[in-house]
Amino acid sequence: MSKIIIGCEEWVSLNDIKIPAIKARVDSGAKTSSIQAKNIKRIIKNGEAWVTYDVNPIQDNLSLYVSCESKVFDTRLIKSSSGESQKRYVIKTILELGNKKFEIELTLADRDGMDYRMLLGREALKNRYLVDTSKSFVLIDNLEEKFLKKYDYLIKQSSGLKLGLLATNKDLYSNKRLIEAAEARGHKIQFLNIQHCYMKLDAHKPEVRYRGGKILDDLDAVIPRIRPSMTFYGCALLRQFSSIGTYCLNSSSSISQSRDKLFSSQLFSINGIKIPITGFAKSPLETKDLIDMVGGSPLIVKLLESTQGKGVVSAETNKAAESVINAFKSLQANILVQEFIKEAGGRDIRCFIVDGKVVASIMREAKKGEFRSNIHQGGKASKIKITIEEKKLAVKAAKIFKLDVAGVDIIRSNKGPLLLEVNSSPGLEGIESITGKNIANEIIISIEKKLKLSS
Ligand code: ADP
């Protein structure tokens, strides 16, 4: 029989288990083919052993699944690439690849974290195909959109998503708005108090549980609104959610990286993003040079853990700067010393980014005699049209941290716009009331897009 050349990835069909298209990775290292399956349950049908299971046929769309049912052909101990053995069900099904159609054995793998939903093993390839490892999709073009269409009927069926809002206070404006917006778009949203979530760390079946023991395994996405004092635990929970396949709007690493002012400043300079000249030193011996380095007084001293401008002070003279810096250091506080952008006149710009786009921006202005423009510090705010340069800067800053949602603060200087900071849980109240925009709605739409419910 003549053998057909295939690439190391191909689209295949398993029509008898209602999977018209699934991308398979050709894996000649594995004997039997396997498919990622969830909720695997053994049932008895007409006196025979069967399994019911769910398959997400599209790699990055976890809300879309096909419910399948097959007769159990065998159960086998399968050794994974990490060396451990796992008992798996084996079923038989008809595989279609190119113009060939034949029966294969398929093991049901319930471990997520693999990129491919299906692996095509040696047995299926034998005497039929030759693999050209330098190529992909030799037999069928990789038109993901086209294949996704085959599952349109499922998208219509599952009109609403199951969302979790991971936060501390349900009554905060931003949290209330996100719940409202999600419900208005037909989704179910549950408020999850960070402190009431707990985790089971287990290689086979990691879990997140909620107060009273409810296992949170059916959420399509989690929206984190983690206050700074909760960063450590909140980020651990997000890591856990993503390990069980729940999409997190802003990942754990994006949040923790953006909250470290020193690390962020380093990332900005590596990526060519301009910030006010900034210095950092551990030893109080270098205070004088630190002050010179950022251009002398007036300057700004920022506590690394500061939020809402609470740990930001200015020093008018070199003497005052030295005293403030040394006082902070004697308390073992980590601080940044920064050039004071006087020409900003106590104003800065907050850009709200959703899914790589600036959806709204406002200018904040400090109250008279103050330099901190935060609304929380008594400042006021107004609508503003930002320049293309500012827009590009804001988008780039959010992208560096891979934040899906971000509040990017920019200060206007004589050297052009400079980046101040990137906030991973930006508040909605000020920006929605000033711009009149429904930003909560934009956030929910961005989740639908990620989960491919809308385009
Ligand atoms: P926080 O993270 O605590 O909110 P920021 O770095 O955003 O601190 O600073 C708070 C406010 O102080 C800013 O909104 C801005 O108005 C002002 N500010 C911060 N850095 C500078 C600077 N280098 N020059 C002038 N004003 C600044």
Short mmCIF file of C-alpha atoms and ligand atoms in Angstrom, two decimals:
data_model
loop_
_atom_site.label_atom_id
_atom_site.label_comp_id
_atom_site.label_asym_id
_atom_site.label_seq_id
_atom_site.Cartn_x
_atom_site.Cartn_y
_atom_site.Cartn_z
CA MET A 1 0.00 0.00 0.00
CA SER A 2 1.39 3.44 -0.86
CA LYS A 3 2.18 5.63 2.13
CA ILE A 4 1.09 9.21 2.33
CA ILE A 5 3.27 12.01 3.69
CA ILE A 6 1.83 13.97 6.60
CA GLY A 7 3.22 16.79 8.74
CA CYS A 8 3.79 16.77 12.48
CA GLU A 9 0.38 18.42 13.03
CA GLU A 10 -2.78 17.60 11.07
CA TRP A 11 -6.51 18.23 11.37
CA VAL A 12 -8.41 14.95 11.72
CA SER A 13 -12.08 13.96 12.14
CA LEU A 14 -13.64 11.54 14.60
CA ASN A 15 -17.17 11.75 13.29
CA ASP A 16 -18.60 8.80 15.18
CA ILE A 17 -17.92 10.54 18.47
CA LYS A 18 -19.27 13.83 17.03
CA ILE A 19 -15.87 15.50 16.65
CA PRO A 20 -15.81 16.75 13.05
CA ALA A 21 -12.43 18.49 13.46
CA ILE A 22 -9.60 18.32 15.95
CA LYS A 23 -5.97 19.27 15.58
CA ALA A 24 -3.73 16.28 16.27
CA ARG A 25 -0.05 16.24 17.02
CA VAL A 26 1.73 13.36 15.34
CA ASP A 27 3.67 11.62 18.10
CA SER A 28 5.57 8.58 16.87
CA GLY A 29 7.03 8.22 20.39
CA ALA A 30 3.62 7.07 21.64
CA LYS A 31 2.21 3.68 20.69
CA THR A 32 -1.48 4.43 21.09
CA SER A 33 -3.23 7.64 20.11
CA SER A 34 -4.81 9.69 22.89
CA ILE A 35 -7.35 12.46 23.30
CA GLN A 36 -7.80 14.97 26.13
CA ALA A 37 -11.06 14.25 27.94
CA LYS A 38 -12.75 15.67 31.03
CA ASN A 39 -15.49 14.37 33.31
CA ILE A 40 -14.74 10.77 32.35
CA LYS A 41 -17.41 8.50 33.85
CA ARG A 42 -17.86 4.77 33.50
CA ILE A 43 -21.45 3.69 32.90
CA ILE A 44 -23.21 0.40 32.17
CA LYS A 45 -25.26 0.28 28.98
CA ASN A 46 -27.15 -2.86 28.00
CA GLY A 47 -24.94 -4.81 30.36
CA GLU A 48 -21.72 -3.47 28.79
CA ALA A 49 -19.12 -1.02 30.10
CA TRP A 50 -19.22 2.39 28.41
CA VAL A 51 -17.66 5.77 29.20
CA THR A 52 -19.10 9.25 28.95
CA TYR A 53 -16.64 12.12 28.64
CA ASP A 54 -16.25 15.70 27.41
CA VAL A 55 -13.73 16.85 24.81
CA ASN A 56 -12.69 20.45 24.10
CA PRO A 57 -11.92 20.03 20.40
CA ILE A 58 -10.47 23.51 19.93
CA GLN A 59 -7.17 24.05 21.69
CA ASP A 60 -7.74 27.43 23.26
CA ASN A 61 -11.46 27.39 23.73
CA LEU A 62 -12.20 25.68 26.98
CA SER A 63 -15.84 26.72 27.12
CA LEU A 64 -16.62 24.75 24.01
CA TYR A 65 -16.97 21.02 24.56
CA VAL A 66 -18.53 18.01 22.93
CA SER A 67 -20.15 15.39 25.17
CA CYS A 68 -19.12 11.96 23.94
CA GLU A 69 -20.03 8.39 24.71
CA SER A 70 -18.08 5.24 23.75
CA LYS A 71 -17.91 1.59 24.55
CA VAL A 72 -14.90 0.71 26.72
CA PHE A 73 -12.54 -1.42 24.68
CA ASP A 74 -9.85 -1.82 27.33
CA THR A 75 -8.24 -0.17 30.36
CA ARG A 76 -4.47 0.19 30.33
CA LEU A 77 -1.67 1.55 32.40
CA ILE A 78 -0.12 4.28 30.30
CA LYS A 79 3.28 5.72 31.08
CA SER A 80 3.39 9.47 30.61
CA SER A 81 6.45 11.35 29.34
CA SER A 82 7.26 12.23 32.97
CA GLY A 83 7.57 8.50 33.72
CA GLU A 84 4.51 7.95 35.89
CA SER A 85 1.80 5.45 35.09
CA GLN A 86 -1.88 6.26 34.86
CA LYS A 87 -4.84 3.98 34.31
CA ARG A 88 -6.72 5.03 31.21
CA TYR A 89 -9.76 3.90 29.32
CA VAL A 90 -9.22 2.85 25.72
CA ILE A 91 -11.98 3.23 23.15
CA LYS A 92 -12.16 2.43 19.44
CA THR A 93 -13.25 5.02 16.92
CA ILE A 94 -13.05 5.81 13.22
CA LEU A 95 -10.38 8.36 12.30
CA GLU A 96 -10.42 10.33 9.10
CA LEU A 97 -7.20 11.92 7.88
CA GLY A 98 -6.94 13.13 4.30
CA ASN A 99 -8.89 10.62 2.24
CA LYS A 100 -8.21 7.62 4.50
CA LYS A 101 -10.71 6.38 7.05
CA PHE A 102 -9.85 3.64 9.52
CA GLU A 103 -10.40 2.42 13.04
CA ILE A 104 -7.96 3.40 15.78
CA GLU A 105 -7.57 2.76 19.47
CA LEU A 106 -7.75 5.94 21.49
CA THR A 107 -6.92 6.39 25.17
CA LEU A 108 -8.80 9.01 27.18
CA ALA A 109 -6.29 11.26 28.92
CA ASP A 110 -7.77 13.44 31.64
CA ARG A 111 -4.65 15.47 32.37
CA ASP A 112 -4.77 18.98 31.09
CA GLY A 113 -1.87 21.30 30.49
CA MET A 114 -1.03 19.68 27.16
CA ASP A 115 -1.09 21.98 24.19
CA TYR A 116 -2.69 19.51 21.82
CA ARG A 117 -6.10 18.00 22.38
CA MET A 118 -5.06 14.84 20.54
CA LEU A 119 -1.89 12.85 19.91
CA LEU A 120 -1.64 10.50 16.95
CA GLY A 121 0.50 7.50 17.89
CA ARG A 122 2.55 4.90 15.98
CA GLU A 123 -0.22 2.30 15.63
CA ALA A 124 -2.42 4.71 13.70
CA LEU A 125 0.43 5.74 11.42
CA LYS A 126 1.87 2.30 10.70
CA ASN A 127 1.77 1.23 7.03
CA ARG A 128 -0.30 4.30 6.17
CA TYR A 129 1.73 7.47 6.60
CA LEU A 130 5.27 8.82 6.54
CA VAL A 131 5.90 11.86 8.74
CA ASP A 132 7.75 14.87 7.39
CA THR A 133 8.73 16.51 10.69
CA SER A 134 9.68 19.75 8.99
CA LYS A 135 6.07 20.34 7.92
CA SER A 136 2.66 20.93 9.46
CA PHE A 137 -0.80 20.52 7.91
CA VAL A 138 0.30 18.79 4.72
CA LEU A 139 -3.08 17.18 4.01
CA ILE A 140 -5.48 19.89 5.17
CA ASP A 141 -4.83 23.63 5.52
CA ASN A 142 -4.76 24.97 9.06
CA LEU A 143 -7.91 27.07 8.84
CA GLU A 144 -8.89 27.19 12.50
CA GLU A 145 -11.79 29.58 11.83
CA LYS A 146 -13.26 27.15 9.30
CA PHE A 147 -13.06 24.25 11.73
CA LEU A 148 -14.46 26.34 14.55
CA LYS A 149 -17.58 26.88 12.42
CA LYS A 150 -18.31 23.17 12.65
CA TYR A 151 -19.00 23.77 16.33
CA ASP A 152 -21.32 26.76 15.84
CA TYR A 153 -24.26 24.66 17.04
CA LEU A 154 -22.52 24.24 20.42
CA ILE A 155 -21.78 27.95 20.76
CA LYS A 156 -25.46 28.74 20.29
CA GLN A 157 -26.39 26.11 22.84
CA SER A 158 -24.12 27.50 25.53
CA SER A 159 -25.28 31.10 25.41
CA GLY A 160 -23.96 31.99 28.86
CA LEU A 161 -20.58 31.61 30.48
CA LYS A 162 -19.89 30.72 34.07
CA LEU A 163 -17.69 33.40 35.54
CA GLY A 164 -16.10 33.96 38.93
CA LEU A 165 -15.21 37.38 40.32
CA LEU A 166 -12.25 36.85 42.61
CA ALA A 167 -12.15 39.81 44.98
CA THR A 168 -12.61 40.85 48.59
CA ASN A 169 -15.54 43.23 48.78
CA LYS A 170 -18.67 42.60 46.77
CA ASP A 171 -20.00 46.10 47.37
CA LEU A 172 -17.16 48.00 45.72
CA TYR A 173 -18.28 49.95 42.66
CA SER A 174 -15.98 48.06 40.24
CA ASN A 175 -17.11 44.65 41.50
CA LYS A 176 -20.78 45.57 41.39
CA ARG A 177 -20.41 46.86 37.84
CA LEU A 178 -18.64 43.73 36.60
CA ILE A 179 -21.38 41.53 38.08
CA GLU A 180 -24.06 43.72 36.47
CA ALA A 181 -22.35 43.73 33.09
CA ALA A 182 -21.82 39.96 33.07
CA GLU A 183 -25.46 39.29 33.99
CA ALA A 184 -26.68 41.77 31.40
CA ARG A 185 -24.87 39.77 28.73
CA GLY A 186 -26.51 36.52 29.82
CA HIS A 187 -23.70 35.03 31.86
CA LYS A 188 -23.74 33.53 35.32
CA ILE A 189 -21.28 35.24 37.64
CA GLN A 190 -20.39 34.24 41.15
CA PHE A 191 -18.62 36.47 43.65
CA LEU A 192 -15.68 34.57 45.15
CA ASN A 193 -14.14 36.03 48.26
CA ILE A 194 -10.39 35.41 47.97
CA GLN A 195 -10.19 34.52 51.64
CA HIS A 196 -12.87 31.85 51.33
CA CYS A 197 -11.11 29.98 48.52
CA TYR A 198 -8.73 27.14 49.27
CA MET A 199 -6.75 24.71 47.19
CA LYS A 200 -5.90 21.09 46.77
CA LEU A 201 -2.43 20.69 45.34
CA ASP A 202 -2.36 17.37 43.59
CA ALA A 203 -0.58 16.34 40.41
CA HIS A 204 -3.54 14.29 39.17
CA LYS A 205 -6.48 16.41 40.17
CA PRO A 206 -5.70 19.87 41.46
CA GLU A 207 -8.74 21.71 42.84
CA VAL A 208 -9.99 25.06 44.03
CA ARG A 209 -12.68 24.80 46.69
CA TYR A 210 -14.96 27.39 48.19
CA ARG A 211 -16.18 27.89 51.72
CA GLY A 212 -18.28 24.86 52.68
CA GLY A 213 -16.42 22.52 50.31
CA LYS A 214 -17.86 23.36 46.89
CA ILE A 215 -15.37 22.40 44.18
CA LEU A 216 -14.96 25.23 41.67
CA ASP A 217 -14.34 23.15 38.57
CA ASP A 218 -16.99 24.50 36.20
CA LEU A 219 -15.95 28.12 35.77
CA ASP A 220 -15.09 29.25 32.25
CA ALA A 221 -13.19 32.31 33.44
CA VAL A 222 -12.12 34.13 36.57
CA ILE A 223 -11.92 37.92 36.81
CA PRO A 224 -9.35 38.83 39.44
CA ARG A 225 -9.72 42.07 41.43
CA ILE A 226 -6.97 41.52 43.94
CA ARG A 227 -6.18 44.25 46.44
CA PRO A 228 -2.47 44.81 47.14
CA SER A 229 -2.57 43.22 50.58
CA MET A 230 -3.98 40.04 48.98
CA THR A 231 -1.46 39.76 46.13
CA PHE A 232 0.38 36.71 47.47
CA TYR A 233 -2.66 34.53 48.12
CA GLY A 234 -4.75 35.90 45.27
CA CYS A 235 -2.00 35.13 42.77
CA ALA A 236 -1.58 31.60 44.16
CA LEU A 237 -5.32 31.05 43.60
CA LEU A 238 -5.06 32.32 40.04
CA ARG A 239 -2.22 29.91 39.33
CA GLN A 240 -4.42 27.12 40.65
CA PHE A 241 -7.37 28.20 38.50
CA SER A 242 -5.25 28.25 35.39
CA SER A 243 -3.85 24.80 36.24
CA ILE A 244 -7.40 23.41 36.07
CA GLY A 245 -8.00 25.11 32.73
CA THR A 246 -9.96 28.16 33.91
CA TYR A 247 -9.12 31.25 31.90
CA CYS A 248 -7.89 34.08 34.14
CA LEU A 249 -8.40 37.64 32.95
CA ASN A 250 -4.89 38.82 33.92
CA SER A 251 -2.68 35.96 34.92
CA SER A 252 -0.97 35.49 38.23
CA SER A 253 2.47 36.32 36.83
CA SER A 254 1.21 39.44 35.03
CA ILE A 255 -0.26 40.75 38.27
CA SER A 256 2.66 39.98 40.54
CA GLN A 257 5.22 41.39 38.09
CA SER A 258 3.32 44.62 37.54
CA ARG A 259 2.99 45.13 41.30
CA ASP A 260 6.73 45.16 41.88
CA LYS A 261 7.72 48.76 41.12
CA LEU A 262 11.43 48.01 40.91
CA PHE A 263 11.00 45.01 38.63
CA SER A 264 8.50 46.96 36.49
CA SER A 265 10.92 49.87 36.10
CA GLN A 266 13.62 47.44 34.97
CA LEU A 267 11.25 45.83 32.46
CA PHE A 268 10.34 49.25 31.10
CA SER A 269 13.94 50.22 30.49
CA ILE A 270 14.76 46.84 28.91
CA ASN A 271 11.81 47.39 26.55
CA GLY A 272 12.74 50.96 25.69
CA ILE A 273 9.86 52.57 27.56
CA LYS A 274 10.72 55.98 28.95
CA ILE A 275 10.16 56.59 32.67
CA PRO A 276 11.30 59.44 34.93
CA ILE A 277 14.99 58.85 35.84
CA THR A 278 14.88 56.45 38.74
CA GLY A 279 17.44 55.25 41.30
CA PHE A 280 17.42 52.41 43.79
CA ALA A 281 20.01 51.43 46.40
CA LYS A 282 20.03 49.14 49.39
CA SER A 283 22.76 50.89 51.33
CA PRO A 284 22.25 54.31 53.01
CA LEU A 285 25.91 55.09 52.29
CA GLU A 286 25.07 55.97 48.72
CA THR A 287 22.26 58.42 49.43
CA LYS A 288 24.11 61.52 48.15
CA ASP A 289 25.07 59.92 44.86
CA LEU A 290 21.57 58.50 44.48
CA ILE A 291 20.20 62.05 44.69
CA ASP A 292 22.76 63.36 42.16
CA MET A 293 22.05 60.47 39.86
CA VAL A 294 18.41 61.45 39.40
CA GLY A 295 19.31 65.10 38.87
CA GLY A 296 19.15 66.44 42.44
CA SER A 297 16.17 68.02 44.17
CA PRO A 298 13.29 68.44 43.87
CA LEU A 299 12.74 64.72 43.72
CA ILE A 300 10.24 62.04 44.54
CA VAL A 301 10.68 59.15 46.96
CA LYS A 302 8.35 56.17 46.48
CA LEU A 303 7.81 53.20 48.72
CA LEU A 304 7.98 50.08 46.56
CA GLU A 305 4.73 48.82 48.07
CA SER A 306 2.88 52.10 47.60
CA THR A 307 -0.61 52.32 46.11
CA GLN A 308 -3.00 55.20 45.51
CA GLY A 309 -0.09 57.55 46.01
CA LYS A 310 0.01 56.89 49.73
CA GLY A 311 3.72 56.10 49.87
CA VAL A 312 4.88 58.84 47.50
CA VAL A 313 6.55 61.97 48.91
CA SER A 314 8.43 64.86 47.36
CA ALA A 315 11.57 66.53 48.66
CA GLU A 316 12.21 70.15 47.69
CA THR A 317 15.90 70.38 48.67
CA ASN A 318 18.84 67.98 48.65
CA LYS A 319 18.96 68.16 52.44
CA ALA A 320 15.30 67.24 52.77
CA ALA A 321 15.77 64.44 50.22
CA GLU A 322 18.66 63.01 52.18
CA SER A 323 16.69 63.02 55.44
CA VAL A 324 13.62 61.38 53.86
CA ILE A 325 15.67 58.71 52.09
CA ASN A 326 17.69 57.87 55.18
CA ALA A 327 14.60 57.82 57.39
CA PHE A 328 12.89 55.30 55.06
CA LYS A 329 16.05 53.22 54.88
CA SER A 330 16.41 53.11 58.66
CA LEU A 331 12.94 51.54 58.70
CA GLN A 332 14.22 48.93 56.21
CA ALA A 333 11.68 50.17 53.68
CA ASN A 334 12.41 49.56 50.01
CA ILE A 335 12.22 52.83 48.12
CA LEU A 336 12.73 54.28 44.69
CA VAL A 337 14.18 57.76 44.21
CA GLN A 338 12.85 59.52 41.14
CA GLU A 339 13.30 62.69 39.14
CA PHE A 340 10.41 65.09 39.86
CA ILE A 341 8.47 65.99 36.74
CA LYS A 342 7.65 69.53 37.72
CA GLU A 343 6.22 70.56 34.36
CA ALA A 344 3.43 67.99 34.76
CA GLY A 345 1.92 70.47 37.21
CA GLY A 346 0.43 67.73 39.38
CA ARG A 347 -1.36 66.11 36.44
CA ASP A 348 -1.17 62.61 35.04
CA ILE A 349 -3.12 60.50 32.57
CA ARG A 350 -4.88 57.23 33.31
CA CYS A 351 -5.42 55.04 30.26
CA PHE A 352 -7.73 52.08 30.61
CA ILE A 353 -6.64 49.14 28.49
CA VAL A 354 -8.83 46.18 27.60
CA ASP A 355 -7.52 43.48 25.31
CA GLY A 356 -4.66 45.57 23.91
CA LYS A 357 -6.73 48.71 23.22
CA VAL A 358 -7.14 51.99 25.08
CA VAL A 359 -10.89 52.03 25.76
CA ALA A 360 -10.95 55.24 27.82
CA SER A 361 -8.58 57.83 29.24
CA ILE A 362 -8.83 60.61 31.78
CA MET A 363 -6.57 63.34 33.06
CA ARG A 364 -6.20 63.56 36.83
CA GLU A 365 -5.15 66.72 38.55
CA ALA A 366 -3.82 67.19 42.07
CA LYS A 367 -5.54 69.59 44.42
CA LYS A 368 -3.79 72.94 44.89
CA GLY A 369 -0.42 72.70 46.60
CA GLU A 370 -0.22 68.91 46.02
CA PHE A 371 1.66 67.04 43.32
CA ARG A 372 -0.13 63.69 43.62
CA SER A 373 -2.95 63.62 41.13
CA ASN A 374 -4.73 60.55 42.46
CA ILE A 375 -8.45 61.00 42.92
CA HIS A 376 -8.02 59.30 46.31
CA GLN A 377 -5.76 62.17 47.34
CA GLY A 378 -8.44 64.77 46.71
CA GLY A 379 -7.58 65.41 43.07
CA LYS A 380 -10.08 65.91 40.28
CA ALA A 381 -10.32 64.35 36.87
CA SER A 382 -11.61 65.13 33.41
CA LYS A 383 -11.98 63.54 29.99
CA ILE A 384 -8.96 63.84 27.73
CA LYS A 385 -8.02 62.93 24.18
CA ILE A 386 -4.57 61.41 24.33
CA THR A 387 -1.94 61.61 21.59
CA ILE A 388 -0.99 58.69 19.35
CA GLU A 389 2.39 58.53 21.13
CA GLU A 390 0.66 58.24 24.51
CA LYS A 391 -1.69 55.59 23.20
CA LYS A 392 1.20 53.54 21.85
CA LEU A 393 3.05 53.89 25.14
CA ALA A 394 0.04 52.70 27.17
CA VAL A 395 -0.63 49.72 24.91
CA LYS A 396 3.03 48.69 24.94
CA ALA A 397 3.25 48.92 28.73
CA ALA A 398 0.25 46.63 29.24
CA LYS A 399 1.62 44.23 26.64
CA ILE A 400 4.96 43.88 28.41
CA PHE A 401 3.17 42.34 31.38
CA LYS A 402 0.69 40.47 29.15
CA LEU A 403 -2.14 42.15 31.05
CA ASP A 404 -5.59 41.72 29.45
CA VAL A 405 -6.93 44.58 31.56
CA ALA A 406 -4.74 47.39 32.86
CA GLY A 407 -4.76 50.96 34.06
CA VAL A 408 -1.68 52.66 32.68
CA ASP A 409 -0.52 55.93 34.25
CA ILE A 410 1.45 58.37 32.10
CA ILE A 411 2.95 61.73 33.01
CA ARG A 412 3.57 64.48 30.43
CA SER A 413 7.13 65.82 30.60
CA ASN A 414 9.35 68.13 28.53
CA LYS A 415 10.93 64.93 27.18
CA GLY A 416 7.55 63.61 26.02
CA PRO A 417 5.20 61.17 27.76
CA LEU A 418 6.78 59.07 30.51
CA LEU A 419 5.36 55.95 32.08
CA LEU A 420 4.58 56.05 35.79
CA GLU A 421 2.99 52.73 36.51
CA VAL A 422 0.77 49.91 35.34
CA ASN A 423 -2.13 48.83 37.54
CA SER A 424 -3.53 45.31 37.14
CA SER A 425 -6.82 45.94 38.99
CA PRO A 426 -7.75 49.43 37.80
CA GLY A 427 -10.87 50.93 39.37
CA LEU A 428 -13.90 51.60 37.20
CA GLU A 429 -15.72 54.29 39.15
CA GLY A 430 -13.75 57.40 38.20
CA ILE A 431 -13.18 56.47 34.59
CA GLU A 432 -16.75 55.27 33.90
CA SER A 433 -18.37 58.29 35.52
CA ILE A 434 -16.10 60.80 33.79
CA THR A 435 -16.10 59.28 30.32
CA GLY A 436 -19.63 57.85 30.46
CA LYS A 437 -18.30 54.64 28.94
CA ASN A 438 -19.47 51.18 29.93
CA ILE A 439 -16.03 49.73 30.59
CA ALA A 440 -17.34 46.78 32.61
CA ASN A 441 -19.17 45.71 29.46
CA GLU A 442 -15.96 45.97 27.40
CA ILE A 443 -14.23 43.72 29.93
CA ILE A 444 -16.95 41.06 29.70
CA ILE A 445 -16.91 41.21 25.89
CA SER A 446 -13.15 40.68 25.96
CA ILE A 447 -13.68 37.45 27.94
CA GLU A 448 -16.28 36.28 25.42
CA LYS A 449 -13.80 36.93 22.64
CA LYS A 450 -11.05 35.04 24.42
CA LEU A 451 -13.39 32.10 24.85
CA LYS A 452 -14.55 32.60 21.26
CA LEU A 453 -18.19 33.27 22.11
CA SER A 454 -18.27 36.51 20.16
CA SER A 455 -16.08 38.03 17.53
P1 ADP B 1 1.04 54.96 43.53
O1 ADP B 1 1.46 53.71 42.91
O2 ADP B 1 1.16 54.95 45.03
O3 ADP B 1 -0.30 55.44 43.04
P2 ADP B 1 2.38 56.73 41.70
O4 ADP B 1 3.73 56.37 41.25
O5 ADP B 1 1.25 56.51 40.76
O6 ADP B 1 2.09 56.05 43.09
O7 ADP B 1 2.36 58.27 42.14
C1 ADP B 1 1.27 58.94 42.69
C2 ADP B 1 1.09 60.31 42.03
O8 ADP B 1 2.23 61.09 42.26
C3 ADP B 1 0.95 60.22 40.53
O9 ADP B 1 -0.39 60.07 40.15
C4 ADP B 1 1.54 61.51 40.04
O10 ADP B 1 0.55 62.50 40.03
C5 ADP B 1 2.56 61.86 41.10
N1 ADP B 1 3.90 61.47 40.66
C6 ADP B 1 4.44 60.23 40.71
N2 ADP B 1 5.69 60.23 40.25
C7 ADP B 1 5.97 61.48 39.89
C8 ADP B 1 7.14 62.13 39.35
N3 ADP B 1 8.26 61.45 39.07
N4 ADP B 1 7.07 63.46 39.12
C9 ADP B 1 5.96 64.15 39.38
N5 ADP B 1 4.84 63.63 39.91
C10 ADP B 1 4.84 62.30 40.16
#
